[in-house]
XYZ file of C-alpha atoms in Angstrom:
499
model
C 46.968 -43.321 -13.160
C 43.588 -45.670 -13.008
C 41.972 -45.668 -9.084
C 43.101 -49.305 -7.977
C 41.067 -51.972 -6.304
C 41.636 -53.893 -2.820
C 41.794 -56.737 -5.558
C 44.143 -55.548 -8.287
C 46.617 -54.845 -5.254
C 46.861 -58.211 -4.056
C 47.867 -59.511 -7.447
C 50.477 -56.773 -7.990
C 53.785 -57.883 -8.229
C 55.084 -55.461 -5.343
C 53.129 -57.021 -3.061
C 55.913 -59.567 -2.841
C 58.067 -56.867 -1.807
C 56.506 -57.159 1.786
C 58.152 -60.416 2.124
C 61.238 -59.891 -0.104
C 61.843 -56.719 2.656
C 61.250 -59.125 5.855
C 63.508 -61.768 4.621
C 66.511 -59.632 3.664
C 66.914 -60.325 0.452
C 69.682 -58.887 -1.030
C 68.763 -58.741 -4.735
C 65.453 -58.030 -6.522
C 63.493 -59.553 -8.873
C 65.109 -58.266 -12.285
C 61.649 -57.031 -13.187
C 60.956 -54.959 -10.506
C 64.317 -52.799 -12.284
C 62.319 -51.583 -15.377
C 58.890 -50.475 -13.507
C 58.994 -46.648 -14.659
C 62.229 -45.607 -13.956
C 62.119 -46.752 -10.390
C 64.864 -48.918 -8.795
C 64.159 -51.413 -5.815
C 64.732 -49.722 -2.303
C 66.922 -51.585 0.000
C 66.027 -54.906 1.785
C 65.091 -53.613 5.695
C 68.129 -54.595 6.898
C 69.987 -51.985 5.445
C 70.420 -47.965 6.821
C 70.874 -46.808 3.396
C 69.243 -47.233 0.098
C 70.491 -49.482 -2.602
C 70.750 -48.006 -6.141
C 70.704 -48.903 -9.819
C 71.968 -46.265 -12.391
C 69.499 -45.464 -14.756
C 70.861 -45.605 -18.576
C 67.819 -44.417 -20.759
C 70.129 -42.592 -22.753
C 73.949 -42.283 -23.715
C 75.811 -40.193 -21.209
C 77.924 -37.699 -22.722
C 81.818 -37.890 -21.607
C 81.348 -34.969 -18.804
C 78.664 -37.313 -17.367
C 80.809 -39.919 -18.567
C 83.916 -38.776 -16.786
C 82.138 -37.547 -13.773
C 81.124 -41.272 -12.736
C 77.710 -39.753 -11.729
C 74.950 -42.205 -10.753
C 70.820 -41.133 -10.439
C 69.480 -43.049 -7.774
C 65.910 -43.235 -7.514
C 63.883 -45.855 -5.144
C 61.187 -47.883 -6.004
C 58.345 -45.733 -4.822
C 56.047 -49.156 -4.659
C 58.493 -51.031 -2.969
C 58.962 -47.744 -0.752
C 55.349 -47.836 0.241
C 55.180 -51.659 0.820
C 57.757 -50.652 3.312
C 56.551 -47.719 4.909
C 53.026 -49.251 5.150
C 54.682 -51.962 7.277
C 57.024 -49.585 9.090
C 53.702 -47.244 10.006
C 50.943 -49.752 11.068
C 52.175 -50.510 14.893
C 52.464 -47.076 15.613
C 48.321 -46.576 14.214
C 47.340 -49.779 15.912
C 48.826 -47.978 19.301
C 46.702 -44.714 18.442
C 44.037 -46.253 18.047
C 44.251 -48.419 21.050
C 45.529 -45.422 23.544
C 42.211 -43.536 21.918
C 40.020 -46.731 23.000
C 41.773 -46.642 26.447
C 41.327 -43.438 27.480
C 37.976 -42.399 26.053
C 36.752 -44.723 28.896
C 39.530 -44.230 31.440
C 40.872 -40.928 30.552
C 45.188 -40.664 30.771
C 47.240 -41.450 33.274
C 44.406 -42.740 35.170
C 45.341 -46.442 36.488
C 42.025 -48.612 35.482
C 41.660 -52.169 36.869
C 39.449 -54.845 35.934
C 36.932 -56.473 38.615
C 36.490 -59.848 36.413
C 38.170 -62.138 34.046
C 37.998 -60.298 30.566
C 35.244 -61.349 29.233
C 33.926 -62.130 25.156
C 31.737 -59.292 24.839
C 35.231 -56.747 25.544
C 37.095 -56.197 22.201
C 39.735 -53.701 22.909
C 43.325 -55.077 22.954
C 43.741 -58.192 20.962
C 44.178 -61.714 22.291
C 43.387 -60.903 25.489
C 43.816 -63.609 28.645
C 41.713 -65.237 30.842
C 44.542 -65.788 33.736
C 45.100 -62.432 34.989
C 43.498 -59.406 35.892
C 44.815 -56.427 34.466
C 45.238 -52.449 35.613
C 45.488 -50.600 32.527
C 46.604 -46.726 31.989
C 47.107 -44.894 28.723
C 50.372 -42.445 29.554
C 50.962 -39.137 28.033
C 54.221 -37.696 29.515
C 54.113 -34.441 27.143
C 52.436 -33.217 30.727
C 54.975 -34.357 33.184
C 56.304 -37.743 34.130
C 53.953 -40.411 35.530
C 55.154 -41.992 39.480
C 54.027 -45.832 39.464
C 54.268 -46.544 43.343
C 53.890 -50.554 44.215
C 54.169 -52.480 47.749
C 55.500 -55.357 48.247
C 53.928 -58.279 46.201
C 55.094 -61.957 46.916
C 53.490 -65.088 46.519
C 51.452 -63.932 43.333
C 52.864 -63.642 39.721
C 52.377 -59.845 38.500
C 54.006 -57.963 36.013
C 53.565 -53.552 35.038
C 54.953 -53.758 31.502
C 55.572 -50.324 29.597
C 54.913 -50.324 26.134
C 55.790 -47.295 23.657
C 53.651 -46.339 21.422
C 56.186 -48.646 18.609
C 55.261 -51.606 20.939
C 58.396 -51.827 22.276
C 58.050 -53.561 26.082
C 60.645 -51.021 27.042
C 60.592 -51.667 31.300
C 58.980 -53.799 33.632
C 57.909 -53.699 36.909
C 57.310 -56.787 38.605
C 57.935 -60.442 39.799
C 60.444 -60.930 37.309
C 61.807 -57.681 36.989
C 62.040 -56.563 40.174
C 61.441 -59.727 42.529
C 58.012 -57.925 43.621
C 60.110 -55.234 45.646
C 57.837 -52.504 46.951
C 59.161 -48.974 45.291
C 58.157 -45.804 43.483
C 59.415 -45.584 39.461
C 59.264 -42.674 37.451
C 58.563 -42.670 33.850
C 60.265 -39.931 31.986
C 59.546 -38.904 28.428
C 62.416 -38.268 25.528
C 64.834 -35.356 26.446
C 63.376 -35.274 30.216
C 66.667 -33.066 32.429
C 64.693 -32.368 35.286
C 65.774 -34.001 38.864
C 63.462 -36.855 40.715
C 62.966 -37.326 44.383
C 65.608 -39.237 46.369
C 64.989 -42.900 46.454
C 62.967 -43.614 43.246
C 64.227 -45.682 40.003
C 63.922 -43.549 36.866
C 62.559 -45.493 34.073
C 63.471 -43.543 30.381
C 60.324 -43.523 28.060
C 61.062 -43.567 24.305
C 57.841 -42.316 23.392
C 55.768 -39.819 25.366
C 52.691 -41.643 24.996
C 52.744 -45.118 25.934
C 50.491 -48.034 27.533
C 51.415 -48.973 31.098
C 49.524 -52.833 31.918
C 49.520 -54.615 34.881
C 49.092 -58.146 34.894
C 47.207 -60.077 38.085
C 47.437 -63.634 38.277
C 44.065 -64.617 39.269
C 42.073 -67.820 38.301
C 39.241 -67.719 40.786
C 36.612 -65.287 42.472
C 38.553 -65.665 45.756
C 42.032 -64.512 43.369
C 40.604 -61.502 42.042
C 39.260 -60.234 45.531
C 42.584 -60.468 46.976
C 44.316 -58.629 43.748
C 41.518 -55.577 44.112
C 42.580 -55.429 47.360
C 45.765 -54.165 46.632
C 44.643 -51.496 44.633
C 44.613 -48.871 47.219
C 48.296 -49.472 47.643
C 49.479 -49.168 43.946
C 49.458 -45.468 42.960
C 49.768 -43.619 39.922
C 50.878 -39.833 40.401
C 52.183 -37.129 38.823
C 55.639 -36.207 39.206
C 54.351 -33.324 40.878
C 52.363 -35.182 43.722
C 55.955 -36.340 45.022
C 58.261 -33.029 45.278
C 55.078 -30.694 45.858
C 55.795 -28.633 42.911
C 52.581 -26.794 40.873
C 51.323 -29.644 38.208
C 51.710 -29.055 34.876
C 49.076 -28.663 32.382
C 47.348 -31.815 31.569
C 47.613 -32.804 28.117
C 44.905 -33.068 25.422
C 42.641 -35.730 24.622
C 43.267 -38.337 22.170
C 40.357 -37.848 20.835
C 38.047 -40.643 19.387
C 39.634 -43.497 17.198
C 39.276 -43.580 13.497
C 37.606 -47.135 14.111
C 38.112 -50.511 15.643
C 41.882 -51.843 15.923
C 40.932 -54.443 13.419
C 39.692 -52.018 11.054
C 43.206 -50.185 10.683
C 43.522 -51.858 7.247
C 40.547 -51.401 5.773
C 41.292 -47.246 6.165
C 42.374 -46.979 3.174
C 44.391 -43.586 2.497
C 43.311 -42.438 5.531
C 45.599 -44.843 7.747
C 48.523 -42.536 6.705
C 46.435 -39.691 7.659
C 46.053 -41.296 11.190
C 50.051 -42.451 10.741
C 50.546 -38.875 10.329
C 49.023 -37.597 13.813
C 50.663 -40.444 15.541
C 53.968 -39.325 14.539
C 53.678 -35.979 15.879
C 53.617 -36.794 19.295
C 55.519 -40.351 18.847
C 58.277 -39.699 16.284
C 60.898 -42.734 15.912
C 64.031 -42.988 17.570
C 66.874 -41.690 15.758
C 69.085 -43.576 13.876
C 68.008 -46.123 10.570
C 63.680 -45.463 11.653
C 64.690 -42.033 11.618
C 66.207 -41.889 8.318
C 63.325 -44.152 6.610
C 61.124 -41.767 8.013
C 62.830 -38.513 6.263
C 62.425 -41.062 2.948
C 58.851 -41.442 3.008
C 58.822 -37.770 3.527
C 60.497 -36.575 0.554
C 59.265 -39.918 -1.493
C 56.398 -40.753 -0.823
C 54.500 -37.341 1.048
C 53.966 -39.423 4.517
C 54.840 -37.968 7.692
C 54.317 -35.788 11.129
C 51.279 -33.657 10.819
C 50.662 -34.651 7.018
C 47.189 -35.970 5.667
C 47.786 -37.293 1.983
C 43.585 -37.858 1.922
C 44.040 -34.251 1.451
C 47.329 -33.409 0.088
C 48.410 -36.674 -2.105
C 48.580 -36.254 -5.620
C 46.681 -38.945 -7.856
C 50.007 -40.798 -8.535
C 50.604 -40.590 -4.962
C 47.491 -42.167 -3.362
C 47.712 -45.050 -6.281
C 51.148 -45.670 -4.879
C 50.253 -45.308 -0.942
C 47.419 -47.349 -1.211
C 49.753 -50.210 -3.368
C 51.714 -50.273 0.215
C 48.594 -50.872 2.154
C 47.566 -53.782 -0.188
C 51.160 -55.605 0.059
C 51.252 -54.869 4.180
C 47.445 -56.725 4.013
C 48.598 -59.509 1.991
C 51.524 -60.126 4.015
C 49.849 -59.817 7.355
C 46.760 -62.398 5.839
C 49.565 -65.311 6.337
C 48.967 -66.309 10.438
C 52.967 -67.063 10.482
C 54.433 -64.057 8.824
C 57.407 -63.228 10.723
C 57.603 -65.863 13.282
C 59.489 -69.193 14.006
C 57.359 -72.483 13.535
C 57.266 -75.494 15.289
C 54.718 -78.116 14.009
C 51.228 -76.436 13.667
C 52.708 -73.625 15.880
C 54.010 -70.392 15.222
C 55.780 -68.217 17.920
C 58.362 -64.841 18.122
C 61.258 -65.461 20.857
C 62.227 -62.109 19.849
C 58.980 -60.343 20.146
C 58.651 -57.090 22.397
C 61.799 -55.479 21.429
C 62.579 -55.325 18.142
C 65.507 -55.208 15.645
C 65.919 -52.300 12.995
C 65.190 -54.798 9.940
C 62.387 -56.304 12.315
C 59.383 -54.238 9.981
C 57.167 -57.424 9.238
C 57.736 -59.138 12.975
C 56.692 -55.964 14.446
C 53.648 -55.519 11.996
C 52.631 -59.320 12.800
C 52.571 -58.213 16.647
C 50.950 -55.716 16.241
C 48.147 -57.216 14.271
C 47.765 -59.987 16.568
C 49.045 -59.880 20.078
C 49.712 -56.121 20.547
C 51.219 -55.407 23.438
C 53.295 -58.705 23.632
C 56.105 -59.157 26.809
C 59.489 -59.980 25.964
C 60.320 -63.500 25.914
C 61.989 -63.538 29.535
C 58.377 -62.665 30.945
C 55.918 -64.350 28.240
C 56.439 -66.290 25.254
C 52.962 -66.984 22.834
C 52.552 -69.411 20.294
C 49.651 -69.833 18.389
C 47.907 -72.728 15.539
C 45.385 -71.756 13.264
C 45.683 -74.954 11.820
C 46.491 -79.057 12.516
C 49.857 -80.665 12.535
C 48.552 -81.825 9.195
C 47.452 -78.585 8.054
C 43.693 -78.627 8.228
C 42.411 -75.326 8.975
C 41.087 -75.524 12.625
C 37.448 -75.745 12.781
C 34.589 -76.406 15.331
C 33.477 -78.893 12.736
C 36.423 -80.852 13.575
C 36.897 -82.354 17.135
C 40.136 -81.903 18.368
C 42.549 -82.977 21.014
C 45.540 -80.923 22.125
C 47.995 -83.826 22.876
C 51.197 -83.318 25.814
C 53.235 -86.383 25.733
C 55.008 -87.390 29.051
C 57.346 -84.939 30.101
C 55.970 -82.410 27.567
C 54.260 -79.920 30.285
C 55.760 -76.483 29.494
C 58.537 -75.699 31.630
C 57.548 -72.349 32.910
C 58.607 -70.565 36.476
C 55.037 -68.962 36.945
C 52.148 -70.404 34.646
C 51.096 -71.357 31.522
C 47.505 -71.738 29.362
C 45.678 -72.595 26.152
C 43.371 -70.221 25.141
C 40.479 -70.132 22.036
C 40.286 -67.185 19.816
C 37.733 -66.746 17.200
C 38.981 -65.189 13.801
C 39.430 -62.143 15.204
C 41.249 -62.711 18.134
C 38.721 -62.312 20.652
C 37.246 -64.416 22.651
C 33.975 -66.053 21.634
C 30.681 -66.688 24.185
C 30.024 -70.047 25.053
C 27.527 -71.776 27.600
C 30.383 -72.968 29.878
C 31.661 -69.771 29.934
C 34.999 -71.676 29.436
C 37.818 -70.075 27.460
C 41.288 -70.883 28.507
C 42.902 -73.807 30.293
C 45.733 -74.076 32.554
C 48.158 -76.468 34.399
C 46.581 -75.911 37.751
C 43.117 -75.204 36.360
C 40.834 -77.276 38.376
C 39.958 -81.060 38.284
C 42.794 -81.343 35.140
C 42.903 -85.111 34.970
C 46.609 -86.248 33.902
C 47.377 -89.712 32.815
C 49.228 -91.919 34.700
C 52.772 -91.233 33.083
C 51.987 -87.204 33.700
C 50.695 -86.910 29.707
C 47.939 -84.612 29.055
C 45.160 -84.339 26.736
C 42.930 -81.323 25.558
C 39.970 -81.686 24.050
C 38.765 -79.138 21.699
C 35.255 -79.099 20.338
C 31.911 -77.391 20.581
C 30.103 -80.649 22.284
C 31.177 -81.915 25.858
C 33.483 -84.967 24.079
C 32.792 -88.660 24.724
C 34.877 -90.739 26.826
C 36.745 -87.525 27.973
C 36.498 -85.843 31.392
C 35.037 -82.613 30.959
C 37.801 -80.597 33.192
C 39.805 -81.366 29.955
C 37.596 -79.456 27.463
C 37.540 -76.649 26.090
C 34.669 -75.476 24.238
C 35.717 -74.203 20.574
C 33.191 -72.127 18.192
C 31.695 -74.245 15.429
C 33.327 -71.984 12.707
C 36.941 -71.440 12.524
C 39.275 -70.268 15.644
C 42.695 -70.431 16.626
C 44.376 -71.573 19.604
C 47.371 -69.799 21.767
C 49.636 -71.424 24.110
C 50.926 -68.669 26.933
C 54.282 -69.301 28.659
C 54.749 -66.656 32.097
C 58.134 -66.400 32.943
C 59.166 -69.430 30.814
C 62.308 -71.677 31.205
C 65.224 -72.295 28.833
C 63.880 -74.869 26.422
C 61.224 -72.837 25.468
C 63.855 -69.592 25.397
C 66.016 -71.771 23.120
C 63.893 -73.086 21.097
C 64.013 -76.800 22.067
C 61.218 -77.222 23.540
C 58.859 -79.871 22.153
C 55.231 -78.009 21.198
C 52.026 -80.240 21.589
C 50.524 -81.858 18.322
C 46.891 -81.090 17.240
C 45.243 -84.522 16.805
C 41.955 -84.273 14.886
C 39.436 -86.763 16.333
C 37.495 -89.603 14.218
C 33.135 -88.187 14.281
């Protein structure tokens, strides 16, 4: 079979697959039937594969009589699928690898500033909290979190598995800021836990445990390092006095840069295939996909196909990575839209048949909350549909009575293409309801201005300095209310200003 290019894959009709899979389409396109012999694999939604017999030739009547059926999936379609199934769990390798080649594991890191545009390790990251970060690898022995009491400042410990699934939280919401010691056990953990501590049950041993500060000014962030002393992260070990285990092994260095992950070629199912060895999925349906690509496709724990794929094999791998590409190119794959907005009520904890929401996540905001403790939306474009631009002044309009209704905070934030922050002289990035000098007008409306120049005729507590090429904007909701959980709530227009 001929080597095929990053552009012959996009204009391969399997591609399509991606999005036939994430919509749950029941039937295929007819001509997907006849490709080789292959039949179309199931939509995502179901556990088991769908089938088509295969007539090339006249049964004879034992056949015949027998009522016996071939079934044989769609190994491009199968690929589109695992591709999408496999990428969250390599964007979390790669990130843990990032983490704790600076930090090393289960070490408890904490910022001492804002994040700022020159760090471009986890995605999207905020400007309105400071965050305490540990990569977690419980194949030692379980990790002890141990808090005091925290009132009268939003916080949040969120623990992520390595499928980006916000499993637990620890926190204002969560917890109402109790002081406490939790335990983090991996998969199969029977041993016993001290008296008086809340076991929290892992589903992957390695995971990402991050705290989230809020802190606006210098004066914020002083008084959140000054609780570090009093948060602890121990072995299991360091509370019942018995010898520690062995420490596990390094990560090791990533492959490359979390953005990169697609353009590995091949090689992302090699890294798919190390990730899965410590991080298998959960039994049940991910389970049983997985033991498909194993016997279809030659994907799985501890297997390289760089090394081991046959010809056919790679050409057919590589197929999946250009449809999970093309899919994850459109800025609203898998998400609910509102206006120029695009947002996941569902995001953090995901549904078997979730493959492309999860993949979208990943690519974009890994490491989302749940919608009870954050909900994002984010525009790449106006209400009109004009990408957004820095040639293009902007304003981000509230109408009266349009504030988001949040219980802790909210903020708009620029992103450059992507998804990090990008310098500017005002060293301005994000705005929030109680950022300071906001000027609201008289009926409690607000407007945003976004632009590279200070804007005319606007006060300049309301701007927010955009790159001159193209960026995106994302609105964060902490501990939002029920319009905004439902889905009612009314999302500000993007009103491009006259030059």
């Amino acid at each position: 079979m001929a080597h095929l290019t990053t552009t012959h894959l996009r204009q391969l009709p399997w591609a399509l697959f991606v999005t036939c899979l994430a919509s749950a389409c029941a039937t295929p396109a007819e001509d997907s039937l006849d490709s080789g012999g292959f039949v179309a694999v199931p939509d995502a939604t179901e556990e088991t594969a769908e089938s088509e017999e295969i007539d090339e030739t006249e049964p004879d009547a034992d056949a015949a009589s027998n009522d016996e059926v071939i079934q044989v999936p769609d190994r491009f379609a199968l690929a589109a699928e695992a591709a999408l199934w496999g990428y969250p769990l390599v964007v979390s390798l790669r990130t843990f690898q990032t983490i704790s080649s600076l930090t090393g594991l289960n070490t408890l890191f904490w910022q001492t500033s804002l994040v700022a545009p020159a760090v471009k390790v986890i995605v999207a990251p905020n400007r309105d909290t400071v965050y305490a970060a540990a990569i977690l690898d419980l194949r030692g022995e379980p990790m002890a979190l141990t808090l005091p009491e925290i009132a009268g400042r939003y916080y949040s410990f969120q623990f992520l598995s390595a499928w980006t699934d916000a499993f637990a939280y620890v926190g204002t919401r969560a917890t109402d800021g109790r002081a406490g010691t939790w335990v983090v056990v991996p998969p199969g953990f029977e041993g016993t836990l001290p008296e008086g501590v809340t076991r929290i049950d892992a589903p992957t041993p390695q995971l990402l445990l991050l705290g989230r500060f809020r802190a606006v000014t210098e004066a914020d962030i002083a008084e959140v390092l000054a609780l570090k002393d009093a948060v602890l992260l121990r072995p299991l070990s360091a509370l019942t006095g018995a010898a520690p285990s062995e420490p596990p092994p390094s990560l090791g260095p990533p492959a490359g840069s979390t953005q990169a992950a697609l353009d590995a070629g091949i090689g992302l199912f090699d890294e798919l295939g190390d990730a899965l060895v410590a991080n298998p999925p959960p039994a049940g349906v991910q389970a049983e996909r997985l033991a498909s690509y194993i016997e279809h496709l030659g994907i799985g724990p501890g297997i390289h196909p760089s090394d081991t794929a046959t010809e056919e094999q790679t050409a057919t791998l590589l197929s999946g990575l250009g449809a999970l590409t093309a899919a994850l190119d459109d800025p609203k794959a898998g998400l609910e839209t509102q206006g120029a907005w695009s947002f996941a009520l569902d995001a953090g904890v995901y549904a078997d048949d979730a493959l492309l929401l999860r993949a979208a996540i990943a690519h974009r905001v890994w490491a989302a909350n749940v919608a009870a403790e954050s909900v994002y939306a984010r525009a790449t474009a106006t209400d009109a549909g004009a990408p957004l631009t820095g040639a293009q002044a902007l304003v981000v309009s509230f109408g009266p009575g349009q504030l988001p209704p949040v219980n802790a905070f909210w903020s708009l934030t620029v992103y450059g293409p992507d998804m990090f922050l990008v310098e500017n002289d005002q060293d301005r990035y994000s705005l929030s309801g109680d950022s300071e000098g906001l000027v609201f007008g008289q009926d409690g409306s607000l407007e945003i201005a976004v632009q590279p120049t200070p804007p005319a005729g606007s006060p300049l507590a309301n701007w927010l300095p955009a790159p001159v090429g193209s960026y995106s904007l994302m609105l964060r909701f902490y501990l939002p209310k029920a319009p905004i959980l439902e889905g009612t709530y009314e999302y500000p227009t993007l009103v491009p200003q006259p030059p």
